[in-house]
Amino acid sequence: MYAAAIVTVILAALLFSYLYIIRPWHLHWGATHLDRIAVLPGDALSPYASAVVTHAVNIDAPAEAVWRWIVQIGQDRCGFYSYSFLENLIGCEMHNTFRIVPEWQQRSIGDTVWFGSPKRFGGRARGIAALVEPMRALVLATPSDWELIRSGKDGLDTTWTFALQRKGNTTRLIARLRHAANVTLWDRIINFVFWEPAHFVMERKMLATIKKLAEANPQVTLNAA
């Protein structure tokens, strides 16, 4: 009886700590209050998001240098600068490339950005470049939402935004994930238990790697193409 009470108190304390300390921290890692409330390019594409995750990092390099790395993302390009061994555990066939590749320096609206190998997941592991503003923003939408957006309707699924804010010769890189508008209770549970922590781990590594790469030699990245 006494042991059960202790276990209950410990579990309650852990749950409280996660809900009110750890989870708010990882949902908004690196982001200030202004980052969180800022209207970013692409927000209007999915106005009814059920949840919003915002991460941010300061990069001691100009926006042009940071953009060179952002525009290259994709399984069929340079990967996502994250933990490829984790991505490959689920069959993504990801291979990170830590150099500027001139032929990967172009993105157009409507381009497919692969999240995993086209040969796996029924070819569904992909996003569509719904907004491309060089040196300012890249916004990815789901294929189903892209059809809605193209027809002038509001998106109802997930969008993933990379926004670059110039601050002199430095850049504020903000990544924002806007979750689908209509989600079931089961979807919320899966997001809470798995997808939110997993997204944090992978995106934090991605942003940290982009920061390292852009700061390492910004002049070289500017002239690589």
mmCIF file of C-alpha atoms in Angstrom:
data_model
loop_
_atom_site.group_PDB
_atom_site.id
_atom_site.type_symbol
_atom_site.label_atom_id
_atom_site.label_comp_id
_atom_site.label_asym_id
_atom_site.label_seq_id
_atom_site.Cartn_x
_atom_site.Cartn_y
_atom_site.Cartn_z
ATOM 1 C CA MET A 1 0.000 0.000 0.000
ATOM 2 C CA TYR A 2 2.756 2.404 1.065
ATOM 3 C CA ALA A 3 4.925 1.386 -1.909
ATOM 4 C CA ALA A 4 2.021 1.871 -4.301
ATOM 5 C CA ALA A 5 1.464 5.394 -2.958
ATOM 6 C CA ILE A 6 5.129 6.250 -3.473
ATOM 7 C CA VAL A 7 5.043 4.923 -7.041
ATOM 8 C CA THR A 8 1.904 6.944 -7.743
ATOM 9 C CA VAL A 9 3.505 10.133 -6.418
ATOM 10 C CA ILE A 10 6.660 9.539 -8.467
ATOM 11 C CA LEU A 11 4.690 8.873 -11.654
ATOM 12 C CA ALA A 12 2.571 11.973 -11.065
ATOM 13 C CA ALA A 13 5.698 14.057 -10.538
ATOM 14 C CA LEU A 14 7.251 12.705 -13.723
ATOM 15 C CA LEU A 15 4.103 13.386 -15.713
ATOM 16 C CA PHE A 16 3.849 16.907 -14.313
ATOM 17 C CA SER A 17 7.511 17.573 -15.124
ATOM 18 C CA TYR A 18 7.070 16.356 -18.679
ATOM 19 C CA LEU A 19 3.836 18.255 -19.324
ATOM 20 C CA TYR A 20 4.858 21.572 -17.829
ATOM 21 C CA ILE A 21 8.654 21.666 -18.135
ATOM 22 C CA ILE A 22 10.123 19.207 -20.640
ATOM 23 C CA ARG A 23 7.410 19.242 -23.293
ATOM 24 C CA PRO A 24 7.121 23.060 -23.552
ATOM 25 C CA TRP A 25 10.912 23.189 -23.802
ATOM 26 C CA HIS A 26 11.232 20.698 -26.653
ATOM 27 C CA LEU A 27 8.190 22.040 -28.530
ATOM 28 C CA HIS A 28 9.807 25.485 -28.643
ATOM 29 C CA TRP A 29 13.505 24.719 -28.411
ATOM 30 C CA GLY A 30 15.577 27.826 -29.179
ATOM 31 C CA ALA A 31 12.481 29.910 -29.924
ATOM 32 C CA THR A 32 11.704 33.146 -28.140
ATOM 33 C CA HIS A 33 8.194 34.316 -27.384
ATOM 34 C CA LEU A 34 8.418 36.579 -30.441
ATOM 35 C CA ASP A 35 9.467 33.622 -32.603
ATOM 36 C CA ARG A 36 6.486 31.647 -31.399
ATOM 37 C CA ILE A 37 3.911 34.339 -32.116
ATOM 38 C CA ALA A 38 5.534 35.602 -35.323
ATOM 39 C CA VAL A 39 3.582 35.146 -38.540
ATOM 40 C CA LEU A 40 5.901 33.235 -40.846
ATOM 41 C CA PRO A 41 5.704 32.654 -44.592
ATOM 42 C CA GLY A 42 3.444 29.698 -45.176
ATOM 43 C CA ASP A 43 1.381 30.027 -41.995
ATOM 44 C CA ALA A 44 -1.637 31.099 -44.029
ATOM 45 C CA LEU A 45 -1.488 27.886 -46.059
ATOM 46 C CA SER A 46 -2.672 25.857 -43.044
ATOM 47 C CA PRO A 47 -4.667 28.296 -40.897
ATOM 48 C CA TYR A 48 -6.474 25.650 -38.842
ATOM 49 C CA ALA A 49 -3.484 23.756 -37.466
ATOM 50 C CA SER A 50 -4.271 21.683 -34.386
ATOM 51 C CA ALA A 51 -0.806 22.348 -32.929
ATOM 52 C CA VAL A 52 2.285 24.360 -33.798
ATOM 53 C CA VAL A 53 5.907 23.480 -33.050
ATOM 54 C CA THR A 54 8.525 26.224 -33.430
ATOM 55 C CA HIS A 55 12.282 25.760 -33.141
ATOM 56 C CA ALA A 56 14.953 28.361 -33.862
ATOM 57 C CA VAL A 57 18.680 28.968 -33.969
ATOM 58 C CA ASN A 58 20.965 31.954 -34.522
ATOM 59 C CA ILE A 59 23.547 31.452 -37.256
ATOM 60 C CA ASP A 60 26.637 33.621 -37.579
ATOM 61 C CA ALA A 61 26.425 33.713 -41.372
ATOM 62 C CA PRO A 62 24.361 35.699 -43.912
ATOM 63 C CA ALA A 63 21.013 34.399 -45.141
ATOM 64 C CA GLU A 64 22.501 33.608 -48.563
ATOM 65 C CA ALA A 65 24.913 31.159 -46.924
ATOM 66 C CA VAL A 66 22.205 29.479 -44.850
ATOM 67 C CA TRP A 67 19.840 29.179 -47.815
ATOM 68 C CA ARG A 68 22.415 27.143 -49.753
ATOM 69 C CA TRP A 69 21.980 24.346 -47.222
ATOM 70 C CA ILE A 70 18.205 24.653 -46.848
ATOM 71 C CA VAL A 71 17.499 24.446 -50.578
ATOM 72 C CA GLN A 72 19.405 21.140 -50.848
ATOM 73 C CA ILE A 73 17.290 19.119 -48.428
ATOM 74 C CA GLY A 74 15.642 15.910 -49.562
ATOM 75 C CA GLN A 75 16.321 12.182 -49.534
ATOM 76 C CA ASP A 76 17.341 12.308 -53.195
ATOM 77 C CA ARG A 77 19.673 15.250 -52.532
ATOM 78 C CA CYS A 78 21.723 15.897 -49.403
ATOM 79 C CA GLY A 79 19.400 14.382 -46.814
ATOM 80 C CA PHE A 80 18.250 16.392 -43.806
ATOM 81 C CA TYR A 81 21.539 16.861 -41.918
ATOM 82 C CA SER A 82 20.206 14.821 -39.017
ATOM 83 C CA TYR A 83 20.676 11.314 -37.638
ATOM 84 C CA SER A 84 20.615 9.304 -40.838
ATOM 85 C CA PHE A 85 21.128 6.030 -38.967
ATOM 86 C CA LEU A 86 17.796 6.593 -37.201
ATOM 87 C CA GLU A 87 16.092 7.535 -40.465
ATOM 88 C CA ASN A 88 17.478 4.421 -42.087
ATOM 89 C CA LEU A 89 16.173 2.190 -39.296
ATOM 90 C CA ILE A 90 12.715 2.725 -40.788
ATOM 91 C CA GLY A 91 13.920 2.363 -44.375
ATOM 92 C CA CYS A 92 14.363 5.981 -45.501
ATOM 93 C CA GLU A 93 17.657 5.177 -47.264
ATOM 94 C CA MET A 94 18.988 8.587 -46.220
ATOM 95 C CA HIS A 95 22.498 9.748 -47.066
ATOM 96 C CA ASN A 96 23.617 13.131 -45.756
ATOM 97 C CA THR A 97 25.900 15.265 -47.914
ATOM 98 C CA PHE A 98 27.833 17.987 -46.116
ATOM 99 C CA ARG A 99 28.885 20.061 -49.106
ATOM 100 C CA ILE A 100 27.272 22.486 -51.511
ATOM 101 C CA VAL A 101 26.217 20.767 -54.740
ATOM 102 C CA PRO A 102 25.576 23.331 -57.514
ATOM 103 C CA GLU A 103 22.948 21.227 -59.311
ATOM 104 C CA TRP A 104 20.913 21.093 -56.098
ATOM 105 C CA GLN A 105 20.762 24.852 -55.675
ATOM 106 C CA GLN A 106 17.388 25.298 -57.331
ATOM 107 C CA ARG A 107 13.913 24.675 -55.987
ATOM 108 C CA SER A 108 10.628 25.601 -57.636
ATOM 109 C CA ILE A 109 7.083 25.684 -56.350
ATOM 110 C CA GLY A 110 5.539 22.278 -56.934
ATOM 111 C CA ASP A 111 8.827 20.372 -56.601
ATOM 112 C CA THR A 112 8.768 17.103 -54.672
ATOM 113 C CA VAL A 113 10.973 16.922 -51.581
ATOM 114 C CA TRP A 114 11.461 13.301 -50.595
ATOM 115 C CA PHE A 115 11.455 12.403 -46.878
ATOM 116 C CA GLY A 116 12.300 8.789 -47.626
ATOM 117 C CA SER A 117 13.163 6.627 -50.577
ATOM 118 C CA PRO A 118 10.539 6.757 -53.367
ATOM 119 C CA LYS A 119 10.857 2.964 -53.417
ATOM 120 C CA ARG A 120 9.516 2.677 -49.865
ATOM 121 C CA PHE A 121 6.321 3.701 -48.023
ATOM 122 C CA GLY A 122 4.304 3.423 -51.214
ATOM 123 C CA GLY A 123 6.006 6.565 -52.504
ATOM 124 C CA ARG A 124 4.118 8.649 -49.934
ATOM 125 C CA ALA A 125 7.101 9.869 -47.890
ATOM 126 C CA ARG A 126 7.298 13.234 -49.571
ATOM 127 C CA GLY A 127 6.351 16.862 -49.369
ATOM 128 C CA ILE A 128 5.670 19.477 -52.001
ATOM 129 C CA ALA A 129 7.430 22.841 -52.108
ATOM 130 C CA ALA A 130 4.360 25.050 -51.655
ATOM 131 C CA LEU A 131 6.340 28.259 -51.157
ATOM 132 C CA VAL A 132 9.871 29.023 -52.311
ATOM 133 C CA GLU A 133 11.328 32.444 -51.532
ATOM 134 C CA PRO A 134 15.130 32.282 -51.938
ATOM 135 C CA MET A 135 17.047 33.529 -48.903
ATOM 136 C CA ARG A 136 13.729 33.926 -47.056
ATOM 137 C CA ALA A 137 11.592 30.798 -46.810
ATOM 138 C CA LEU A 138 10.941 27.238 -47.940
ATOM 139 C CA VAL A 139 7.538 25.776 -47.048
ATOM 140 C CA LEU A 140 6.650 22.127 -47.577
ATOM 141 C CA ALA A 141 3.081 20.835 -47.706
ATOM 142 C CA THR A 142 1.624 17.365 -48.066
ATOM 143 C CA PRO A 143 0.617 16.264 -51.590
ATOM 144 C CA SER A 144 -3.080 16.317 -50.645
ATOM 145 C CA ASP A 145 -2.800 19.832 -49.262
ATOM 146 C CA TRP A 146 -0.893 20.958 -52.330
ATOM 147 C CA GLU A 147 -3.933 20.148 -54.441
ATOM 148 C CA LEU A 148 -6.112 22.238 -52.116
ATOM 149 C CA ILE A 149 -3.640 25.112 -52.100
ATOM 150 C CA ARG A 150 -3.358 25.096 -55.879
ATOM 151 C CA SER A 151 -7.110 25.418 -56.132
ATOM 152 C CA GLY A 152 -7.123 28.407 -53.792
ATOM 153 C CA LYS A 153 -8.405 26.545 -50.720
ATOM 154 C CA ASP A 154 -6.969 26.382 -47.212
ATOM 155 C CA GLY A 155 -4.717 23.464 -46.397
ATOM 156 C CA LEU A 156 -5.883 21.017 -43.751
ATOM 157 C CA ASP A 157 -2.789 18.889 -43.314
ATOM 158 C CA THR A 158 0.759 19.408 -42.029
ATOM 159 C CA THR A 159 3.132 22.116 -43.272
ATOM 160 C CA TRP A 160 6.839 22.426 -42.504
ATOM 161 C CA THR A 161 8.432 25.861 -42.785
ATOM 162 C CA PHE A 162 12.041 27.035 -42.784
ATOM 163 C CA ALA A 163 12.120 30.819 -42.424
ATOM 164 C CA LEU A 164 15.273 32.915 -42.581
ATOM 165 C CA GLN A 165 15.356 36.301 -40.878
ATOM 166 C CA ARG A 166 18.268 38.595 -41.666
ATOM 167 C CA LYS A 167 19.976 40.259 -38.741
ATOM 168 C CA GLY A 168 22.895 42.134 -40.310
ATOM 169 C CA ASN A 169 25.461 39.512 -41.286
ATOM 170 C CA THR A 170 23.764 36.883 -39.149
ATOM 171 C CA THR A 171 20.585 34.863 -39.673
ATOM 172 C CA ARG A 172 17.779 33.707 -37.457
ATOM 173 C CA LEU A 173 16.615 30.334 -38.783
ATOM 174 C CA ILE A 174 13.129 29.381 -37.613
ATOM 175 C CA ALA A 175 11.612 25.968 -38.304
ATOM 176 C CA ARG A 176 7.882 25.603 -37.782
ATOM 177 C CA LEU A 177 5.714 22.512 -38.043
ATOM 178 C CA ARG A 178 1.964 23.090 -38.228
ATOM 179 C CA HIS A 179 0.006 19.913 -37.525
ATOM 180 C CA ALA A 180 -3.058 18.789 -39.433
ATOM 181 C CA ALA A 181 -6.298 20.555 -38.579
ATOM 182 C CA ASN A 182 -8.526 17.564 -37.926
ATOM 183 C CA VAL A 183 -6.875 14.887 -35.826
ATOM 184 C CA THR A 184 -8.389 12.031 -33.878
ATOM 185 C CA LEU A 185 -7.739 11.324 -30.215
ATOM 186 C CA TRP A 186 -5.534 8.434 -31.290
ATOM 187 C CA ASP A 187 -3.516 10.770 -33.531
ATOM 188 C CA ARG A 188 -3.040 13.146 -30.602
ATOM 189 C CA ILE A 189 -1.813 10.321 -28.391
ATOM 190 C CA ILE A 190 0.676 9.118 -31.023
ATOM 191 C CA ASN A 191 1.902 12.690 -31.548
ATOM 192 C CA PHE A 192 2.319 13.186 -27.812
ATOM 193 C CA VAL A 193 4.056 9.893 -27.115
ATOM 194 C CA PHE A 194 6.201 9.514 -30.231
ATOM 195 C CA TRP A 195 6.107 12.094 -33.030
ATOM 196 C CA GLU A 196 6.681 15.228 -30.915
ATOM 197 C CA PRO A 197 9.827 13.895 -29.172
ATOM 198 C CA ALA A 198 11.092 12.292 -32.383
ATOM 199 C CA HIS A 199 10.600 15.493 -34.360
ATOM 200 C CA PHE A 200 12.453 17.469 -31.689
ATOM 201 C CA VAL A 201 15.442 15.117 -31.669
ATOM 202 C CA MET A 202 15.762 15.073 -35.453
ATOM 203 C CA GLU A 203 15.078 18.750 -36.128
ATOM 204 C CA ARG A 204 17.353 19.969 -33.346
ATOM 205 C CA LYS A 205 20.194 18.001 -34.922
ATOM 206 C CA MET A 206 19.260 19.353 -38.354
ATOM 207 C CA LEU A 207 19.308 22.995 -37.244
ATOM 208 C CA ALA A 208 22.531 22.548 -35.289
ATOM 209 C CA THR A 209 24.209 20.968 -38.319
ATOM 210 C CA ILE A 210 23.046 23.728 -40.679
ATOM 211 C CA LYS A 211 24.386 26.290 -38.205
ATOM 212 C CA LYS A 212 27.757 24.519 -38.101
ATOM 213 C CA LEU A 213 27.984 24.153 -41.878
ATOM 214 C CA ALA A 214 26.960 27.731 -42.665
ATOM 215 C CA GLU A 215 29.304 29.219 -40.074
ATOM 216 C CA ALA A 216 32.261 27.061 -41.076
ATOM 217 C CA ASN A 217 32.960 28.948 -44.301
ATOM 218 C CA PRO A 218 30.139 31.268 -45.370
ATOM 219 C CA GLN A 219 32.095 32.812 -48.247
ATOM 220 C CA VAL A 220 32.696 29.417 -49.840
ATOM 221 C CA THR A 221 28.978 28.567 -49.643
ATOM 222 C CA LEU A 222 28.094 31.882 -51.210
ATOM 223 C CA ASN A 223 30.321 31.237 -54.212
ATOM 224 C CA ALA A 224 29.769 27.506 -54.588
ATOM 225 C CA ALA A 225 27.169 27.746 -57.334
#
